[in-house]
Coordinates of N, CA, C and O in Angstrom, one line a residue:
M1 N 17.1 -3.6 16.1 CA 16.7 -4.9 16.9 C 17.0 -6.1 16.1 O 16.9 -6.0 14.8
A2 N 17.4 -7.2 16.7 CA 18.2 -8.3 16.1 C 17.1 -9.4 16.6 O 16.8 -9.2 17.8
R3 N 16.8 -10.2 15.9 CA 16.0 -11.6 16.0 C 17.0 -12.9 15.8 O 16.9 -12.8 14.7
S4 N 17.2 -13.7 16.7 CA 17.6 -15.0 16.5 C 16.8 -16.0 16.6 O 15.7 -16.0 17.1
G5 N 17.1 -17.1 15.9 CA 16.5 -18.5 15.8 C 15.4 -18.2 14.9 O 14.3 -19.2 15.0
V6 N 15.1 -17.2 14.4 CA 13.8 -17.3 13.4 C 14.2 -18.0 11.9 O 13.4 -18.7 11.4
I7 N 15.5 -17.9 11.4 CA 15.9 -18.7 10.4 C 17.1 -19.4 10.4 O 17.8 -19.0 11.6
T8 N 17.3 -20.4 9.6 CA 18.9 -21.0 9.6 C 18.8 -20.9 8.0 O 18.2 -20.7 7.1
F9 N 20.3 -21.2 7.8 CA 20.9 -21.3 6.5 C 21.9 -22.3 6.2 O 22.8 -22.3 7.0
K10 N 21.4 -23.3 5.5 CA 22.0 -24.8 5.4 C 22.1 -25.1 6.9 O 23.3 -25.8 7.2
G11 N 21.2 -25.0 7.7 CA 20.9 -25.5 9.1 C 21.7 -24.7 10.3 O 21.7 -24.9 11.1
A12 N 22.4 -23.6 9.7 CA 23.1 -22.6 10.8 C 22.1 -21.7 11.2 O 21.7 -21.1 10.2
P13 N 21.9 -21.5 12.4 CA 21.2 -20.2 13.1 C 21.4 -18.9 12.3 O 22.9 -18.8 12.5
M14 N 20.7 -18.0 11.9 CA 21.2 -16.6 11.6 C 20.5 -15.8 12.2 O 19.3 -16.1 12.9
T15 N 20.6 -14.7 12.4 CA 19.9 -13.5 12.9 C 19.3 -12.6 12.0 O 20.0 -12.1 10.8
L16 N 18.2 -12.1 11.9 CA 17.4 -10.9 11.1 C 17.4 -9.8 12.0 O 17.6 -9.6 13.3
V17 N 17.9 -8.9 11.3 CA 18.0 -7.4 11.8 C 16.8 -6.7 11.7 O 16.2 -6.6 10.3
G18 N 15.9 -6.1 12.7 CA 14.7 -5.4 12.5 C 13.8 -5.9 12.9 O 13.9 -7.2 13.6
E19 N 12.6 -5.1 13.1 CA 11.5 -5.6 13.9 C 10.8 -6.5 12.9 O 10.8 -6.3 11.5
E20 N 10.1 -7.5 13.3 CA 9.0 -8.3 12.3 C 8.0 -7.4 11.8 O 7.2 -6.9 12.4
L21 N 8.0 -7.7 10.3 CA 6.7 -7.1 9.9 C 5.4 -7.9 9.7 O 5.6 -9.2 9.4
K22 N 4.6 -7.6 10.5 CA 3.5 -8.5 11.0 C 2.3 -8.0 9.7 O 2.0 -7.0 9.6
V23 N 1.6 -9.1 10.0 CA 0.1 -8.8 9.3 C -0.6 -7.7 10.1 O -0.6 -7.9 11.2
G24 N -1.4 -7.0 9.4 CA -2.1 -5.9 9.9 C -1.3 -4.4 9.8 O -2.0 -3.5 10.2
S25 N 0.2 -4.8 9.8 CA 1.1 -3.3 10.1 C 0.8 -2.7 8.5 O 0.7 -3.4 7.5
N26 N 1.3 -1.7 8.7 CA 1.5 -0.9 7.2 C 2.7 -0.9 6.6 O 3.8 -1.4 7.3
L27 N 3.1 -0.9 5.2 CA 4.2 -1.2 4.7 C 5.0 0.2 5.2 O 4.6 1.1 5.3
P28 N 6.2 -0.4 5.5 CA 7.3 1.0 5.9 C 7.7 1.6 4.7 O 7.5 1.0 3.7
E29 N 8.2 3.1 4.8 CA 8.6 3.7 3.9 C 9.9 3.0 3.2 O 10.7 2.3 4.1
F30 N 10.2 3.0 2.0 CA 11.1 2.2 1.5 C 11.7 2.8 0.2 O 11.0 3.3 -0.7
T31 N 12.8 2.6 -0.3 CA 13.5 2.9 -1.4 C 14.1 1.8 -2.3 O 15.3 1.2 -1.5
L32 N 13.8 1.4 -3.4 CA 14.5 0.2 -4.0 C 15.1 0.9 -5.4 O 14.4 1.7 -5.8
H33 N 15.8 0.4 -5.8 CA 16.5 0.6 -7.1 C 16.6 -0.4 -8.2 O 16.7 -1.6 -8.0
Y34 N 16.3 0.3 -9.6 CA 16.4 -0.8 -10.4 C 16.8 0.0 -11.8 O 17.3 1.0 -11.7
F35 N 17.2 -1.0 -12.7 CA 17.9 -0.4 -14.2 C 16.8 -0.6 -15.2 O 16.4 -1.5 -15.4
E36 N 16.6 0.4 -15.9 CA 15.8 0.4 -17.0 C 16.2 1.9 -18.0 O 15.4 3.1 -17.7
G37 N 17.0 1.5 -18.5 CA 17.7 2.7 -19.3 C 18.3 3.9 -18.4 O 18.8 4.9 -18.9
G38 N 18.5 3.5 -17.3 CA 19.2 4.3 -16.2 C 18.9 3.7 -14.7 O 17.8 3.0 -14.8
L39 N 19.4 4.2 -14.1 CA 19.0 3.9 -12.5 C 17.4 4.5 -12.2 O 17.6 6.1 -12.4
K40 N 16.7 4.0 -11.6 CA 15.4 4.5 -11.5 C 15.1 4.0 -9.8 O 15.5 2.8 -9.3
T41 N 14.0 4.4 -9.2 CA 13.7 4.0 -8.0 C 12.3 3.4 -7.7 O 11.3 3.9 -8.8
I42 N 11.9 2.5 -6.9 CA 10.3 2.2 -6.5 C 10.3 2.6 -5.0 O 11.2 2.1 -4.0
T43 N 9.3 3.3 -4.9 CA 9.2 3.5 -3.2 C 7.9 3.0 -2.9 O 7.1 2.7 -3.6
R44 N 7.6 3.1 -1.5 CA 6.2 2.7 -1.2 C 5.1 3.2 -1.7 O 4.4 2.8 -2.2
N45 N 5.1 4.6 -2.0 CA 4.1 5.2 -2.7 C 3.9 5.1 -4.1 O 2.7 4.7 -4.7
D46 N 5.0 4.3 -4.8 CA 4.7 3.7 -6.3 C 4.0 2.5 -6.0 O 3.3 2.0 -7.2
V47 N 4.0 1.8 -4.9 CA 3.1 0.5 -4.9 C 1.9 0.6 -4.6 O 0.8 -0.3 -4.3
L48 N 1.6 1.7 -3.8 CA 0.0 2.1 -3.3 C -0.8 2.1 -4.6 O -0.7 2.5 -5.6
G49 N -2.1 1.7 -4.1 CA -3.3 1.8 -5.2 C -3.7 0.3 -5.8 O -4.8 0.4 -6.7
K50 N -2.6 -0.7 -5.5 CA -2.7 -1.9 -6.2 C -2.2 -2.9 -5.4 O -1.5 -2.7 -4.4
P51 N -2.9 -4.0 -5.0 CA -2.4 -5.2 -4.2 C -0.8 -5.3 -4.8 O -0.6 -5.4 -6.0
T52 N 0.0 -5.7 -4.0 CA 1.1 -5.9 -4.0 C 2.0 -7.0 -3.4 O 1.7 -7.6 -2.5
I53 N 2.9 -7.8 -4.2 CA 3.6 -8.8 -3.6 C 5.1 -8.7 -3.7 O 5.6 -8.3 -4.8
F54 N 5.5 -8.6 -2.7 CA 7.1 -8.8 -2.6 C 7.8 -10.0 -2.6 O 7.3 -10.8 -1.5
S55 N 8.6 -10.5 -3.5 CA 9.4 -11.8 -3.2 C 10.5 -11.5 -2.9 O 11.3 -10.9 -3.6
M56 N 10.8 -11.8 -1.7 CA 12.4 -11.5 -1.2 C 13.3 -12.7 -1.4 O 12.9 -13.7 -0.9
V57 N 14.4 -12.3 -2.1 CA 15.4 -13.5 -2.2 C 17.1 -12.8 -1.8 O 17.2 -11.8 -2.3
P58 N 17.9 -14.2 -1.4 CA 19.2 -13.4 -1.0 C 19.9 -13.3 -2.6 O 20.6 -12.1 -2.4
S59 N 19.8 -13.9 -3.3 CA 20.6 -13.4 -4.8 C 20.0 -14.1 -6.0 O 19.7 -15.2 -6.0
L60 N 19.4 -13.6 -6.9 CA 19.0 -13.8 -8.1 C 19.9 -15.2 -8.9 O 19.5 -15.8 -9.5
D61 N 21.2 -14.9 -8.7 CA 22.4 -15.9 -9.0 C 22.4 -17.0 -8.4 O 23.2 -17.8 -8.7
T62 N 21.6 -17.4 -7.7 CA 21.3 -18.9 -6.9 C 20.3 -19.7 -7.3 O 19.2 -18.9 -7.7
G63 N 20.2 -20.8 -7.2 CA 19.2 -21.9 -7.6 C 18.0 -21.5 -7.2 O 17.0 -21.4 -8.0
V64 N 17.7 -21.6 -5.8 CA 16.3 -21.5 -5.3 C 15.9 -20.1 -5.6 O 14.7 -20.1 -6.0
C65 N 16.5 -18.9 -5.7 CA 16.3 -17.6 -5.8 C 15.5 -17.8 -7.4 O 14.4 -17.1 -7.3
A66 N 16.4 -18.3 -8.3 CA 16.0 -18.3 -9.6 C 14.7 -18.8 -9.7 O 13.8 -18.6 -10.6
I67 N 14.3 -20.2 -9.0 CA 13.4 -21.0 -9.3 C 12.3 -20.1 -8.6 O 11.1 -19.7 -9.2
Q68 N 11.9 -19.3 -7.8 CA 11.1 -18.5 -6.7 C 10.8 -17.5 -7.9 O 9.5 -17.1 -7.9
T69 N 11.8 -16.7 -8.6 CA 11.6 -15.8 -9.5 C 10.6 -16.2 -10.4 O 9.6 -15.6 -10.9
R70 N 11.1 -17.4 -11.0 CA 10.6 -17.8 -12.5 C 9.1 -18.3 -12.2 O 8.1 -18.0 -12.7
K71 N 8.7 -18.8 -10.9 CA 7.6 -19.6 -10.4 C 6.6 -18.3 -10.3 O 5.3 -18.5 -10.6
F72 N 6.9 -17.1 -9.5 CA 6.0 -16.2 -9.1 C 5.8 -15.4 -10.6 O 4.6 -15.2 -11.1
N73 N 6.9 -15.2 -11.4 CA 6.5 -14.8 -12.9 C 5.4 -15.3 -13.4 O 4.5 -15.1 -14.2
S74 N 5.6 -16.6 -13.5 CA 4.7 -17.5 -14.5 C 3.3 -17.4 -13.8 O 2.3 -17.2 -14.5
E75 N 3.4 -17.6 -12.5 CA 2.0 -17.6 -11.8 C 1.2 -16.2 -12.0 O -0.1 -16.2 -11.6
L76 N 2.0 -15.1 -12.3 CA 1.2 -13.6 -11.8 C 1.0 -13.3 -13.2 O 0.6 -12.1 -13.3
A77 N 1.3 -13.7 -14.4 CA 1.1 -13.3 -15.7 C -0.1 -12.9 -15.8 O -0.4 -11.8 -16.5
A78 N -1.1 -14.0 -15.5 CA -2.5 -13.6 -15.7 C -3.2 -12.3 -15.0 O -4.0 -11.7 -15.4
L79 N -2.1 -11.8 -14.0 CA -2.5 -10.6 -13.2 C -2.3 -9.3 -13.5 O -2.1 -8.5 -13.1
E80 N -1.3 -9.2 -14.5 CA -0.6 -8.1 -14.9 C -1.5 -7.1 -15.2 O -2.8 -6.9 -15.8
G81 N -1.1 -5.9 -14.5 CA -1.9 -4.6 -14.7 C -2.9 -4.5 -13.4 O -3.3 -3.5 -13.1
K82 N -3.1 -5.6 -12.9 CA -4.0 -5.5 -11.6 C -3.3 -5.7 -10.4 O -3.9 -4.9 -9.2
I83 N -2.0 -5.8 -10.4 CA -1.0 -6.0 -9.1 C 0.1 -5.2 -9.2 O 0.5 -5.1 -10.5
N84 N 0.8 -5.2 -8.5 CA 2.3 -4.7 -8.3 C 3.3 -6.1 -7.9 O 2.7 -6.9 -6.8
A85 N 4.2 -6.4 -8.7 CA 4.8 -7.8 -8.1 C 6.1 -7.3 -8.3 O 6.9 -6.8 -9.4
V86 N 7.1 -7.5 -7.1 CA 8.4 -6.9 -7.0 C 9.4 -7.9 -6.3 O 9.4 -8.4 -5.4
T87 N 10.5 -8.5 -7.0 CA 11.5 -9.4 -6.3 C 12.5 -8.4 -5.8 O 12.9 -7.5 -6.6
V88 N 12.6 -8.6 -4.7 CA 13.8 -7.8 -3.8 C 15.0 -8.4 -3.5 O 14.6 -9.7 -2.9
S89 N 16.2 -8.2 -3.8 CA 17.3 -8.9 -3.4 C 18.5 -7.6 -3.2 O 18.1 -6.6 -3.2
R90 N 19.5 -7.9 -2.8 CA 20.9 -6.9 -2.4 C 21.5 -6.8 -3.8 O 22.7 -6.4 -3.8
D91 N 21.1 -7.7 -4.7 CA 22.0 -7.8 -6.1 C 21.8 -6.3 -6.7 O 21.0 -5.6 -6.5
L92 N 22.8 -6.1 -7.6 CA 23.2 -4.6 -8.0 C 21.9 -4.8 -9.2 O 21.5 -6.0 -9.8
P93 N 21.6 -3.5 -9.5 CA 20.3 -3.4 -10.3 C 20.7 -4.1 -11.5 O 19.9 -4.5 -12.5
F94 N 21.9 -4.0 -12.1 CA 22.3 -4.0 -13.6 C 22.2 -5.6 -13.6 O 21.6 -6.4 -14.6
A95 N 22.8 -6.4 -12.6 CA 22.8 -7.9 -12.7 C 21.3 -8.4 -12.8 O 21.0 -9.4 -13.3
M96 N 20.5 -7.7 -11.8 CA 18.9 -8.2 -11.8 C 18.2 -7.9 -13.2 O 17.6 -8.7 -13.6
N97 N 18.7 -6.7 -13.9 CA 18.2 -6.5 -15.3 C 18.7 -7.7 -15.9 O 17.6 -8.2 -17.0
R98 N 20.1 -8.0 -15.9 CA 20.5 -9.2 -16.9 C 19.7 -10.4 -16.7 O 19.4 -11.2 -17.6
F99 N 19.5 -10.8 -15.3 CA 18.9 -12.0 -15.2 C 17.4 -12.1 -15.8 O 17.0 -12.9 -16.3
C100 N 16.6 -10.9 -15.5 CA 15.6 -10.8 -15.9 C 15.4 -10.9 -17.7 O 14.4 -11.5 -18.0
G101 N 16.3 -10.3 -18.2 CA 16.3 -10.5 -19.6 C 16.6 -11.7 -20.2 O 16.0 -12.5 -21.0
A102 N 17.6 -12.4 -19.3 CA 18.2 -13.9 -19.7 C 17.1 -14.9 -19.5 O 16.6 -15.8 -20.3
E103 N 16.1 -14.7 -18.5 CA 15.3 -15.2 -18.0 C 13.6 -14.9 -18.3 O 12.8 -15.9 -18.1
S104 N 13.4 -14.1 -19.2 CA 12.0 -13.7 -19.9 C 11.3 -13.4 -18.7 O 10.1 -13.6 -18.7
I105 N 11.8 -12.9 -17.7 CA 10.9 -12.2 -16.4 C 10.4 -11.0 -16.7 O 10.9 -9.8 -17.0
K106 N 9.1 -10.9 -16.8 CA 8.3 -10.2 -17.4 C 7.0 -9.6 -16.5 O 6.7 -8.2 -16.6
S107 N 6.5 -10.5 -15.6 CA 5.6 -10.1 -14.9 C 6.0 -9.7 -13.2 O 5.2 -9.3 -12.6
M108 N 7.1 -9.8 -13.2 CA 8.0 -9.2 -12.0 C 8.7 -8.2 -12.2 O 9.9 -8.1 -13.2
R109 N 8.8 -7.1 -11.4 CA 9.4 -6.0 -11.5 C 10.5 -6.5 -10.4 O 10.8 -7.1 -9.7
V110 N 11.7 -5.9 -10.5 CA 12.8 -6.3 -9.4 C 13.3 -4.9 -8.8 O 13.4 -3.9 -9.5
G111 N 13.7 -4.9 -7.7 CA 14.2 -3.8 -7.1 C 15.3 -4.2 -6.2 O 15.4 -5.3 -5.5
S112 N 16.6 -3.5 -6.1 CA 17.4 -3.8 -5.3 C 17.6 -2.9 -4.1 O 17.2 -1.7 -4.2
D113 N 18.1 -3.6 -3.1 CA 18.3 -3.0 -1.8 C 19.7 -2.7 -1.4 O 20.5 -2.7 -0.3
Y114 N 20.5 -2.6 -2.5 CA 22.2 -2.4 -2.4 C 22.7 -1.4 -1.9 O 23.5 -1.5 -1.2
Q115 N 22.2 -0.1 -2.1 CA 22.6 1.3 -1.5 C 22.7 1.3 0.1 O 23.7 1.4 0.7
S116 N 21.4 1.0 0.5 CA 21.6 1.2 2.1 C 21.1 0.0 3.0 O 21.5 0.1 4.0
G117 N 20.5 -0.9 2.4 CA 20.0 -2.2 3.3 C 18.8 -1.5 3.9 O 18.5 -2.5 4.8
D118 N 18.2 -0.2 3.7 CA 17.2 0.0 4.3 C 15.9 -0.7 4.1 O 15.2 -0.9 5.3
F119 N 15.5 -1.1 2.9 CA 14.3 -1.9 2.7 C 14.6 -3.4 3.9 O 13.6 -3.7 4.4
G120 N 15.8 -3.9 4.0 CA 15.9 -5.0 4.5 C 15.5 -4.7 5.9 O 15.0 -5.7 6.8
T121 N 16.2 -3.7 6.5 CA 16.1 -3.5 8.0 C 14.6 -3.1 8.2 O 14.1 -3.6 9.3
K122 N 14.1 -2.2 7.5 CA 12.7 -1.8 8.0 C 11.6 -3.0 7.6 O 10.6 -2.6 8.5
F123 N 12.1 -4.1 6.8 CA 11.0 -5.1 6.7 C 11.3 -6.2 7.6 O 10.6 -7.1 8.0
G124 N 12.4 -6.1 8.2 CA 13.1 -7.1 9.3 C 13.4 -8.3 8.7 O 13.6 -9.4 9.1
M125 N 14.2 -8.1 7.2 CA 14.4 -9.2 6.3 C 16.1 -9.5 6.1 O 16.3 -10.2 5.4
T126 N 16.6 -8.5 6.8 CA 18.2 -8.6 6.6 C 18.9 -9.6 7.5 O 18.6 -9.6 8.6
I127 N 19.6 -10.6 6.8 CA 20.4 -11.7 7.5 C 21.8 -10.8 8.2 O 22.6 -10.7 7.1
D128 N 21.8 -10.7 9.4 CA 22.8 -10.1 9.8 C 24.1 -10.7 9.3 O 25.2 -9.8 8.8
E129 N 24.4 -11.9 9.4 CA 25.8 -12.7 9.2 C 26.2 -12.8 7.9 O 27.3 -12.4 7.4
L130 N 25.3 -12.4 6.9 CA 25.1 -12.4 5.4 C 25.3 -11.2 4.8 O 25.5 -11.0 3.5
K131 N 24.5 -10.1 5.3 CA 24.4 -8.9 5.0 C 23.4 -9.0 3.6 O 23.4 -8.1 2.4
L132 N 22.5 -10.3 3.5 CA 21.7 -10.2 2.4 C 20.2 -10.5 2.9 O 20.1 -10.6 4.1
L133 N 19.4 -10.4 1.9 CA 18.0 -10.5 2.6 C 17.7 -12.1 2.7 O 18.2 -12.8 2.1
T134 N 16.8 -12.1 3.4 CA 16.1 -13.7 3.7 C 15.2 -13.9 2.8 O 14.9 -13.1 2.1
R135 N 14.9 -15.2 2.7 CA 13.8 -15.6 1.5 C 12.5 -15.4 2.3 O 12.2 -15.8 3.4
A136 N 11.9 -14.5 2.1 CA 10.4 -14.3 2.4 C 9.2 -14.1 1.2 O 9.9 -13.5 0.4
V137 N 8.1 -13.8 1.6 CA 7.1 -13.0 0.7 C 6.2 -12.2 1.5 O 5.7 -12.6 2.8
V138 N 6.1 -11.1 1.2 CA 4.8 -10.3 1.9 C 3.8 -9.9 0.6 O 4.4 -9.7 -0.3
V139 N 2.6 -9.7 1.0 CA 1.6 -9.4 0.3 C 0.9 -8.2 1.1 O 0.6 -8.3 2.3
A140 N 0.6 -6.9 0.5 CA -0.1 -6.2 0.8 C -1.1 -5.5 0.1 O -1.3 -5.7 -1.1
D141 N -2.2 -4.9 0.7 CA -3.4 -4.7 -0.3 C -3.2 -3.3 -0.7 O -2.0 -2.7 -0.6
A142 N -3.9 -2.8 -1.4 CA -3.8 -1.5 -2.0 C -3.7 0.0 -1.2 O -2.9 0.5 -1.7
S143 N -3.8 -0.3 -0.1 CA -3.8 0.9 0.9 C -2.0 0.7 1.3 O -1.9 1.3 2.2
G144 N -1.6 -0.4 1.3 CA 0.0 -0.5 1.9 C -0.3 -1.4 3.1 O 0.7 -1.5 3.7
K145 N -1.4 -2.1 3.6 CA -1.5 -2.8 4.7 C -1.3 -4.2 4.4 O -1.6 -4.7 3.6
V146 N -0.4 -4.5 5.5 CA 0.3 -6.2 5.2 C -0.8 -7.4 5.4 O -1.7 -7.3 6.4
V147 N -1.1 -8.1 4.5 CA -2.1 -9.0 4.6 C -1.7 -10.6 4.9 O -2.4 -11.3 5.4
Y148 N -0.3 -10.5 4.3 CA 0.3 -11.7 4.5 C 1.9 -11.7 4.3 O 2.4 -10.8 3.8
A149 N 2.5 -12.4 5.5 CA 4.1 -12.4 5.4 C 4.5 -13.7 6.0 O 4.0 -14.4 6.8
Q150 N 5.4 -14.3 5.1 CA 6.1 -15.6 5.4 C 7.6 -15.4 5.4 O 8.0 -14.7 4.1
V151 N 8.4 -15.5 6.2 CA 9.8 -15.8 6.4 C 10.2 -17.1 6.5 O 9.5 -17.8 7.1
V152 N 10.6 -17.6 5.2 CA 10.9 -19.0 5.3 C 11.8 -19.5 6.1 O 13.1 -18.8 6.3
P153 N 11.6 -20.5 7.1 CA 12.5 -20.9 8.3 C 14.0 -21.1 7.9 O 14.7 -20.9 8.2
E154 N 14.0 -21.8 6.7 CA 15.3 -22.1 6.2 C 15.5 -21.6 4.9 O 14.5 -22.3 3.7
V155 N 16.6 -20.8 4.8 CA 16.9 -19.8 3.8 C 16.7 -20.6 2.4 O 16.3 -20.2 1.2
T156 N 17.3 -21.9 2.2 CA 17.6 -22.6 1.1 C 16.4 -23.4 0.8 O 16.4 -24.2 -0.5
S157 N 15.2 -22.9 1.2 CA 14.0 -24.0 1.0 C 13.1 -22.8 0.2 O 13.1 -21.4 0.3
E158 N 12.1 -22.9 -0.6 CA 11.5 -22.2 -1.4 C 9.9 -22.0 -0.3 O 9.6 -22.5 0.5
P159 N 9.5 -20.7 -0.8 CA 8.3 -20.4 -0.2 C 7.0 -21.0 -0.2 O 7.1 -21.9 -1.1
N160 N 6.2 -20.7 0.5 CA 4.7 -21.4 0.3 C 4.2 -20.4 -0.8 O 3.4 -19.7 -0.5
Y161 N 4.0 -20.9 -2.2 CA 3.5 -20.3 -3.2 C 2.4 -20.0 -3.0 O 1.5 -19.0 -3.2
D162 N 1.9 -21.1 -2.8 CA 0.0 -21.3 -2.9 C -0.6 -20.3 -2.2 O -1.5 -19.9 -2.0
A163 N 0.0 -20.4 -0.5 CA -0.7 -19.3 0.3 C -0.5 -17.9 -0.1 O -1.6 -17.2 0.2
A164 N 0.8 -17.8 -0.6 CA 1.0 -16.3 -1.0 C -0.1 -15.8 -2.0 O -0.5 -14.7 -2.0
L165 N 0.2 -16.5 -3.3 CA -0.7 -16.3 -4.2 C -2.1 -16.5 -3.8 O -3.3 -15.5 -4.5
A166 N -2.6 -17.2 -2.8 CA -4.2 -16.8 -2.6 C -4.4 -15.7 -1.7 O -5.5 -15.1 -2.0
A167 N -3.5 -15.2 -1.1 CA -3.7 -13.9 -0.2 C -3.5 -12.8 -1.3 O -4.3 -12.1 -1.0
L168 N -2.8 -12.8 -2.1 CA -2.7 -11.7 -3.1 C -4.2 -12.0 -4.1 O -4.9 -10.7 -4.4
K169 N -4.6 -13.2 -4.6 CA -5.9 -13.0 -5.4 C -6.8 -12.8 -4.6 O -8.0 -12.3 -5.1
G170 N -6.8 -13.0 -3.2 CA -8.1 -12.9 -2.4 C -8.5 -11.2 -2.1 O -9.4 -10.9 -1.8
L171 N -7.5 -10.3 -2.7 CA -7.5 -8.9 -2.6 C -7.8 -8.4 -4.0 O -8.2 -7.6 -4.1
L172 N -8.2 -9.1 -4.9 CA -8.6 -8.7 -6.3 C -10.3 -8.8 -6.3 O -11.0 -9.5 -5.9

């Protein structure tokens, strides 16, 4: 399924692949990859049991994506151990690991959708024309039920941090 007219990238209309992930729905099954002494995975089952925030970005190597990741990392530091926080992109796990080390990102895990793009499709967040994830934030409760979802209308704009953080903190 393709959804047109939901987002723009630098003003140009783009198409999202997959069905819209709506509040009240359950997180789909997914597998993300990260590097920590070797390639490892994060799955849906790994995030159950605690509230979870997914911060989706096109690439950590761009200005707005770096700002978004640093902002959530800073804001979520006080909640460490009480939540799951995952930044997701299609960057390679090695590049994501390097970025987190250089930027001292410690409160966010990173997960790469580089292998199959399955996460982006199942969450309805893949930009068809760019084969990257759109900018979005999803918050799910401990059982995996989505309680907040924002797809940022213009990919080069920042998300609504306050609303996402309020939704997450409301689960604690």
